[in-house]
Amino acid sequence: MSQSEPLRISVVTEYSAIVRGLHAMLHRHESRVMIVDQDLDGDNPRQVDIALYDTFAQDQGGTGEVARLARHPRVGRVAVLTWNFDEELVQQALSRGASGYLARSLPAAALVDALERVHRGETVVSTPTGHGQVAGEWPGREEALAPREAEVLALITQGLPNTVIAAQTHLSINSVKSYIRTAYRKIGVTSRSQAVLWGVRHGFEPDRRRHRPVGGATIASL
Amino acid sequence: MSQSEPLRISVVTEYSAIVRGLHAMLHRHESRVMIVDQDLDGDNPRQVDIALYDTFAQDQGGTGEVARLARHPRVGRVAVLTWNFDEELVQQALSRGASGYLARSLPAAALVDALERVHRGETVVSTPTGHGQVAGEWPGREEALAPREAEVLALITQGLPNTVIAAQTHLSINSVKSYIRTAYRKIGVTSRSQAVLWGVRHGFEPDRRRHRPVGGATIASL
DNA sequence: CCCGGAGCCACCCTTTCGGGTGAACCCGCA
DNA sequence: TGCGGGTTCACCCGAAAGGGTGGCTCCGGG
């Protein structure tokens, strides 16, 4: 795999910080992979080798989205990048066309390896390494928010209630509330409304031009 | 008062829609009054004849702000434009230097009259006409929101809880909840978080460059 | 002159949120 | 090996929010 063109990877997410983080993370392997930041459904439809679906504040397992990407004429393979390793979710993603189900906790080199194997046609499923330190970047990292806290905040910034957040993240509602509590403390708010405002002012609003979800638990008419 | 320069009026509010509405309302009397849309504390400190403090989603009676304006070297007189005629509020405003306490429900001609009388040195207090139709404009008017509904929504968009909203508007908490209910129905949301999002997307965020309140019940550190 | 809309408020009830505590587990680091 | 932080969850409690109903006044238009 050494002397061919670098793999063209499109990161499917609504959060630019995710793309930036992955870009920075994989930059030192630019001879093997490159992040192409383009709209797959836009006017500039160049082929990408792998669509990397990041589940941050997204439908976990991306039921509809993974299938759509798998059918996408410009997309070679589909891989999911996540920290949720429910057997159910893994199977769902694979059955809908994903060739990779990769852990957020993977170090850069391992991630590149996995991507190359996916591109070769293998089906790569990370072993859930437990909960190691997570590399990369996410919205709110600078504000000392843990990934889960940031994720919950991102969903709050979409106006979702705790029950929906729990369903979408496959967490118990008690866990959701735990993350909310610690997140509130870190960002210095005491109510959901204030959290929403903090979110919109700190780039937690999903960038819907980047990728608009299909169906699912989103709020219409806003 | 017919053949002199038109009065220069600065509208003190955090909402551009308020300025636009007043501007449109008074436009046909431009020989007698003109709205100057400038930052009183900016680099362009031209004298204004009257600072017109609009209480929309603002500290009613504008305790500190009225006093500040009254002392302001570039401001001739201070008038309050409001729909709150609690005796307490009126006295407070007047004692802090306001020369006018004018009703939102005044038609354009009467408002111009009142402004001219204020400028001449009279102290003008509107008689609370009951609750007539309110002329002018306010954020959310196009969305069929009544003034009070819009006001409550504006305060929600600042992240304030109902108790604070009630205190700031001098309404009972039950009234606040009533307005919230009807407003939610009109804008099609079912939760405060969604209302906040609706607010930021429909220009309900205060424009703090326009005028930053002194003290009071605002949320710090957002 | 009645109706409807706006403003204002009260009482009720259920759901949601906010926050405190405690407790597992896994990890990396000192 | 112990500590801290992240992840996950449970239980509990009080406070806030959401929503329904009803009632009153004032106003303007048909």
GROMACS .gro file of N, CA and C in nm, chain B residues 86-161:
model
  228
  308ASP      N    1  -4.745   5.104   3.599
  308ASP     CA    2  -4.746   5.097   3.745
  308ASP      C    3  -4.700   5.231   3.800
  309GLU      N    4  -4.774   5.278   3.896
  309GLU     CA    5  -4.739   5.408   3.956
  309GLU      C    6  -4.593   5.408   4.002
  310GLU      N    7  -4.555   5.295   4.057
  310GLU     CA    8  -4.418   5.282   4.106
  310GLU      C    9  -4.315   5.307   3.996
  311LEU      N   10  -4.340   5.243   3.881
  311LEU     CA   11  -4.245   5.255   3.771
  311LEU      C   12  -4.239   5.398   3.719
  312VAL      N   13  -4.356   5.460   3.707
  312VAL     CA   14  -4.360   5.596   3.657
  312VAL      C   15  -4.278   5.687   3.748
  313GLN      N   16  -4.305   5.679   3.876
  313GLN     CA   17  -4.235   5.766   3.971
  313GLN      C   18  -4.084   5.742   3.967
  314GLN      N   19  -4.050   5.613   3.960
  314GLN     CA   20  -3.910   5.577   3.956
  314GLN      C   21  -3.840   5.644   3.838
  315ALA      N   22  -3.903   5.629   3.721
  315ALA     CA   23  -3.841   5.683   3.600
  315ALA      C   24  -3.829   5.835   3.611
  316LEU      N   25  -3.935   5.900   3.655
  316LEU     CA   26  -3.933   6.046   3.662
  316LEU      C   27  -3.828   6.093   3.763
  317SER      N   28  -3.822   6.022   3.876
  317SER     CA   29  -3.729   6.066   3.979
  317SER      C   30  -3.585   6.047   3.936
  318ARG      N   31  -3.565   5.960   3.838
  318ARG     CA   32  -3.429   5.940   3.793
  318ARG      C   33  -3.394   6.023   3.671
  319GLY      N   34  -3.483   6.110   3.636
  319GLY     CA   35  -3.444   6.206   3.535
  319GLY      C   36  -3.522   6.201   3.405
  320ALA      N   37  -3.619   6.111   3.395
  320ALA     CA   38  -3.698   6.108   3.272
  320ALA      C   39  -3.796   6.224   3.270
  321SER      N   40  -3.812   6.283   3.152
  321SER     CA   41  -3.908   6.393   3.137
  321SER      C   42  -4.036   6.344   3.071
  322GLY      N   43  -4.034   6.223   3.019
  322GLY     CA   44  -4.152   6.172   2.953
  322GLY      C   45  -4.172   6.026   2.987
  323TYR      N   46  -4.298   5.986   3.000
  323TYR     CA   47  -4.331   5.845   3.024
  323TYR      C   48  -4.447   5.815   2.931
  324LEU      N   49  -4.415   5.763   2.816
  324LEU     CA   50  -4.510   5.762   2.706
  324LEU      C   51  -4.558   5.620   2.675
  325ALA      N   52  -4.683   5.613   2.632
  325ALA     CA   53  -4.745   5.483   2.608
  325ALA      C   54  -4.715   5.435   2.467
  326ARG      N   55  -4.688   5.308   2.460
  326ARG     CA   56  -4.671   5.239   2.335
  326ARG      C   57  -4.791   5.257   2.243
  327SER      N   58  -4.906   5.271   2.302
  327SER     CA   59  -5.029   5.274   2.222
  327SER      C   60  -5.056   5.409   2.158
  328LEU      N   61  -4.970   5.506   2.183
  328LEU     CA   62  -4.992   5.637   2.124
  328LEU      C   63  -4.981   5.630   1.972
  329PRO      N   64  -5.072   5.695   1.903
  329PRO     CA   65  -5.056   5.708   1.759
  329PRO      C   66  -4.941   5.803   1.727
  330ALA      N   67  -4.895   5.795   1.605
  330ALA     CA   68  -4.775   5.869   1.567
  330ALA      C   69  -4.785   6.017   1.600
  331ALA      N   70  -4.897   6.078   1.565
  331ALA     CA   71  -4.910   6.222   1.584
  331ALA      C   72  -4.899   6.259   1.731
  332ALA      N   73  -4.966   6.182   1.814
  332ALA     CA   74  -4.963   6.211   1.957
  332ALA      C   75  -4.823   6.191   2.013
  333LEU      N   76  -4.753   6.092   1.963
  333LEU     CA   77  -4.617   6.067   2.010
  333LEU      C   78  -4.526   6.185   1.975
  334VAL      N   79  -4.541   6.233   1.854
  334VAL     CA   80  -4.460   6.348   1.812
  334VAL      C   81  -4.491   6.469   1.900
  335ASP      N   82  -4.619   6.491   1.922
  335ASP     CA   83  -4.659   6.599   2.013
  335ASP      C   84  -4.588   6.586   2.147
  336ALA      N   85  -4.600   6.468   2.203
  336ALA     CA   86  -4.543   6.445   2.335
  336ALA      C   87  -4.393   6.471   2.334
  337LEU      N   88  -4.326   6.425   2.230
  337LEU     CA   89  -4.182   6.445   2.222
  337LEU      C   90  -4.147   6.593   2.217
  338GLU      N   91  -4.225   6.665   2.142
  338GLU     CA   92  -4.198   6.808   2.133
  338GLU      C   93  -4.219   6.877   2.268
  339ARG      N   94  -4.324   6.832   2.337
  339ARG     CA   95  -4.348   6.893   2.468
  339ARG      C   96  -4.235   6.857   2.565
  340VAL      N   97  -4.189   6.735   2.557
  340VAL     CA   98  -4.077   6.696   2.641
  340VAL      C   99  -3.956   6.783   2.610
  341HIS      N  100  -3.935   6.806   2.485
  341HIS     CA  101  -3.819   6.885   2.444
  341HIS      C  102  -3.830   7.028   2.495
  342ARG      N  103  -3.953   7.078   2.499
  342ARG     CA  104  -3.974   7.214   2.547
  342ARG      C  105  -3.951   7.224   2.698
  343GLY      N  106  -3.945   7.111   2.764
  343GLY     CA  107  -3.918   7.115   2.908
  343GLY      C  108  -4.034   7.066   2.992
  344GLU      N  109  -4.144   7.031   2.929
  344GLU     CA  110  -4.256   6.979   3.006
  344GLU      C  111  -4.226   6.835   3.052
  345THR      N  112  -4.295   6.796   3.157
  345THR     CA  113  -4.291   6.655   3.196
  345THR      C  114  -4.421   6.590   3.148
  346VAL      N  115  -4.408   6.495   3.059
  346VAL     CA  116  -4.525   6.439   2.993
  346VAL      C  117  -4.542   6.294   3.035
  347VAL      N  118  -4.656   6.265   3.096
  347VAL     CA  119  -4.686   6.126   3.131
  347VAL      C  120  -4.816   6.088   3.063
  348SER      N  121  -4.810   5.988   2.976
  348SER     CA  122  -4.930   5.944   2.907
  348SER      C  123  -5.030   5.892   3.008
  349THR      N  124  -5.158   5.912   2.976
  349THR     CA  125  -5.259   5.843   3.056
  349THR      C  126  -5.268   5.701   3.003
  350PRO      N  127  -5.260   5.606   3.091
  350PRO     CA  128  -5.270   5.466   3.046
  350PRO      C  129  -5.403   5.443   2.976
  351THR      N  130  -5.401   5.441   2.846
  351THR     CA  131  -5.522   5.436   2.765
  351THR      C  132  -5.590   5.302   2.774
  352GLY      N  133  -5.562   5.226   2.873
  352GLY     CA  134  -5.605   5.087   2.868
  352GLY      C  135  -5.516   5.017   2.766
  353HIS      N  136  -5.565   4.915   2.703
  353HIS     CA  137  -5.481   4.842   2.609
  353HIS      C  138  -5.537   4.850   2.468
  354GLY      N  139  -5.503   4.953   2.400
  354GLY     CA  140  -5.548   4.963   2.262
  354GLY      C  141  -5.457   4.884   2.171
  355GLN      N  142  -5.484   4.894   2.043
  355GLN     CA  143  -5.393   4.833   1.947
  355GLN      C  144  -5.262   4.908   1.951
  356VAL      N  145  -5.154   4.838   1.942
  356VAL     CA  146  -5.023   4.900   1.948
  356VAL      C  147  -4.969   4.919   1.807
  357ALA      N  148  -4.933   5.041   1.778
  357ALA     CA  149  -4.873   5.066   1.647
  357ALA      C  150  -4.727   5.026   1.651
  358GLY      N  151  -4.658   5.056   1.545
  358GLY     CA  152  -4.515   5.030   1.543
  358GLY      C  153  -4.482   4.885   1.512
  359GLU      N  154  -4.363   4.849   1.546
  359GLU     CA  155  -4.315   4.716   1.511
  359GLU      C  156  -4.235   4.662   1.626
  360TRP      N  157  -4.221   4.531   1.628
  360TRP     CA  158  -4.138   4.467   1.730
  360TRP      C  159  -4.093   4.334   1.673
  361PRO      N  160  -3.989   4.276   1.729
  361PRO     CA  161  -3.942   4.148   1.678
  361PRO      C  162  -4.055   4.046   1.681
  362GLY      N  163  -4.074   3.974   1.575
  362GLY     CA  164  -4.174   3.870   1.574
  362GLY      C  165  -4.312   3.914   1.534
  363ARG      N  166  -4.324   4.041   1.495
  363ARG     CA  167  -4.455   4.090   1.455
  363ARG      C  168  -4.506   4.012   1.333
  364GLU      N  169  -4.416   3.988   1.239
  364GLU     CA  170  -4.455   3.916   1.117
  364GLU      C  171  -4.501   3.775   1.149
  365GLU      N  172  -4.450   3.720   1.257
  365GLU     CA  173  -4.489   3.585   1.294
  365GLU      C  174  -4.616   3.585   1.379
  366ALA      N  175  -4.688   3.696   1.378
  366ALA     CA  176  -4.817   3.708   1.446
  366ALA      C  177  -4.804   3.705   1.597
  367LEU      N  178  -4.686   3.733   1.647
  367LEU     CA  179  -4.670   3.737   1.792
  367LEU      C  180  -4.721   3.871   1.846
  368ALA      N  181  -4.800   3.865   1.951
  368ALA     CA  182  -4.841   3.987   2.019
  368ALA      C  183  -4.719   4.046   2.090
  369PRO      N  184  -4.724   4.175   2.116
  369PRO     CA  185  -4.608   4.239   2.177
  369PRO      C  186  -4.562   4.169   2.304
  370ARG      N  187  -4.653   4.137   2.391
  370ARG     CA  188  -4.613   4.073   2.516
  370ARG      C  189  -4.552   3.936   2.490
  371GLU      N  190  -4.611   3.862   2.399
  371GLU     CA  191  -4.555   3.731   2.365
  371GLU      C  192  -4.413   3.747   2.312
  372ALA      N  193  -4.396   3.845   2.226
  372ALA     CA  194  -4.263   3.869   2.171
  372ALA      C  195  -4.164   3.906   2.280
  373GLU      N  196  -4.211   3.987   2.372
  373GLU     CA  197  -4.123   4.032   2.477
  373GLU      C  198  -4.076   3.915   2.563
  374VAL      N  199  -4.171   3.832   2.600
  374VAL     CA  200  -4.135   3.716   2.681
  374VAL      C  201  -4.039   3.625   2.605
  375LEU      N  202  -4.066   3.607   2.477
  375LEU     CA  203  -3.976   3.525   2.397
  375LEU      C  204  -3.836   3.585   2.391
  376ALA      N  205  -3.831   3.715   2.381
  376ALA     CA  206  -3.700   3.781   2.377
  376ALA      C  207  -3.622   3.754   2.505
  377LEU      N  208  -3.694   3.755   2.615
  377LEU     CA  209  -3.626   3.730   2.743
  377LEU      C  210  -3.587   3.584   2.757
  378ILE      N  211  -3.671   3.496   2.704
  378ILE     CA  212  -3.635   3.355   2.702
  378ILE      C  213  -3.509   3.335   2.619
  379THR      N  214  -3.499   3.409   2.509
  379THR     CA  215  -3.383   3.399   2.421
  379THR      C  216  -3.257   3.451   2.488
  380GLN      N  217  -3.273   3.515   2.603
  380GLN     CA  218  -3.155   3.555   2.680
  380GLN      C  219  -3.122   3.452   2.787
  381GLY      N  220  -3.200   3.345   2.792
  381GLY     CA  221  -3.171   3.240   2.888
  381GLY      C  222  -3.227   3.264   3.027
  382LEU      N  223  -3.322   3.354   3.038
  382LEU     CA  224  -3.376   3.387   3.170
  382LEU      C  225  -3.486   3.291   3.210
  383PRO      N  226  -3.496   3.256   3.337
  383PRO     CA  227  -3.604   3.172   3.388
  383PRO      C  228  -3.730   3.255   3.408
   0.00000   0.00000   0.00000
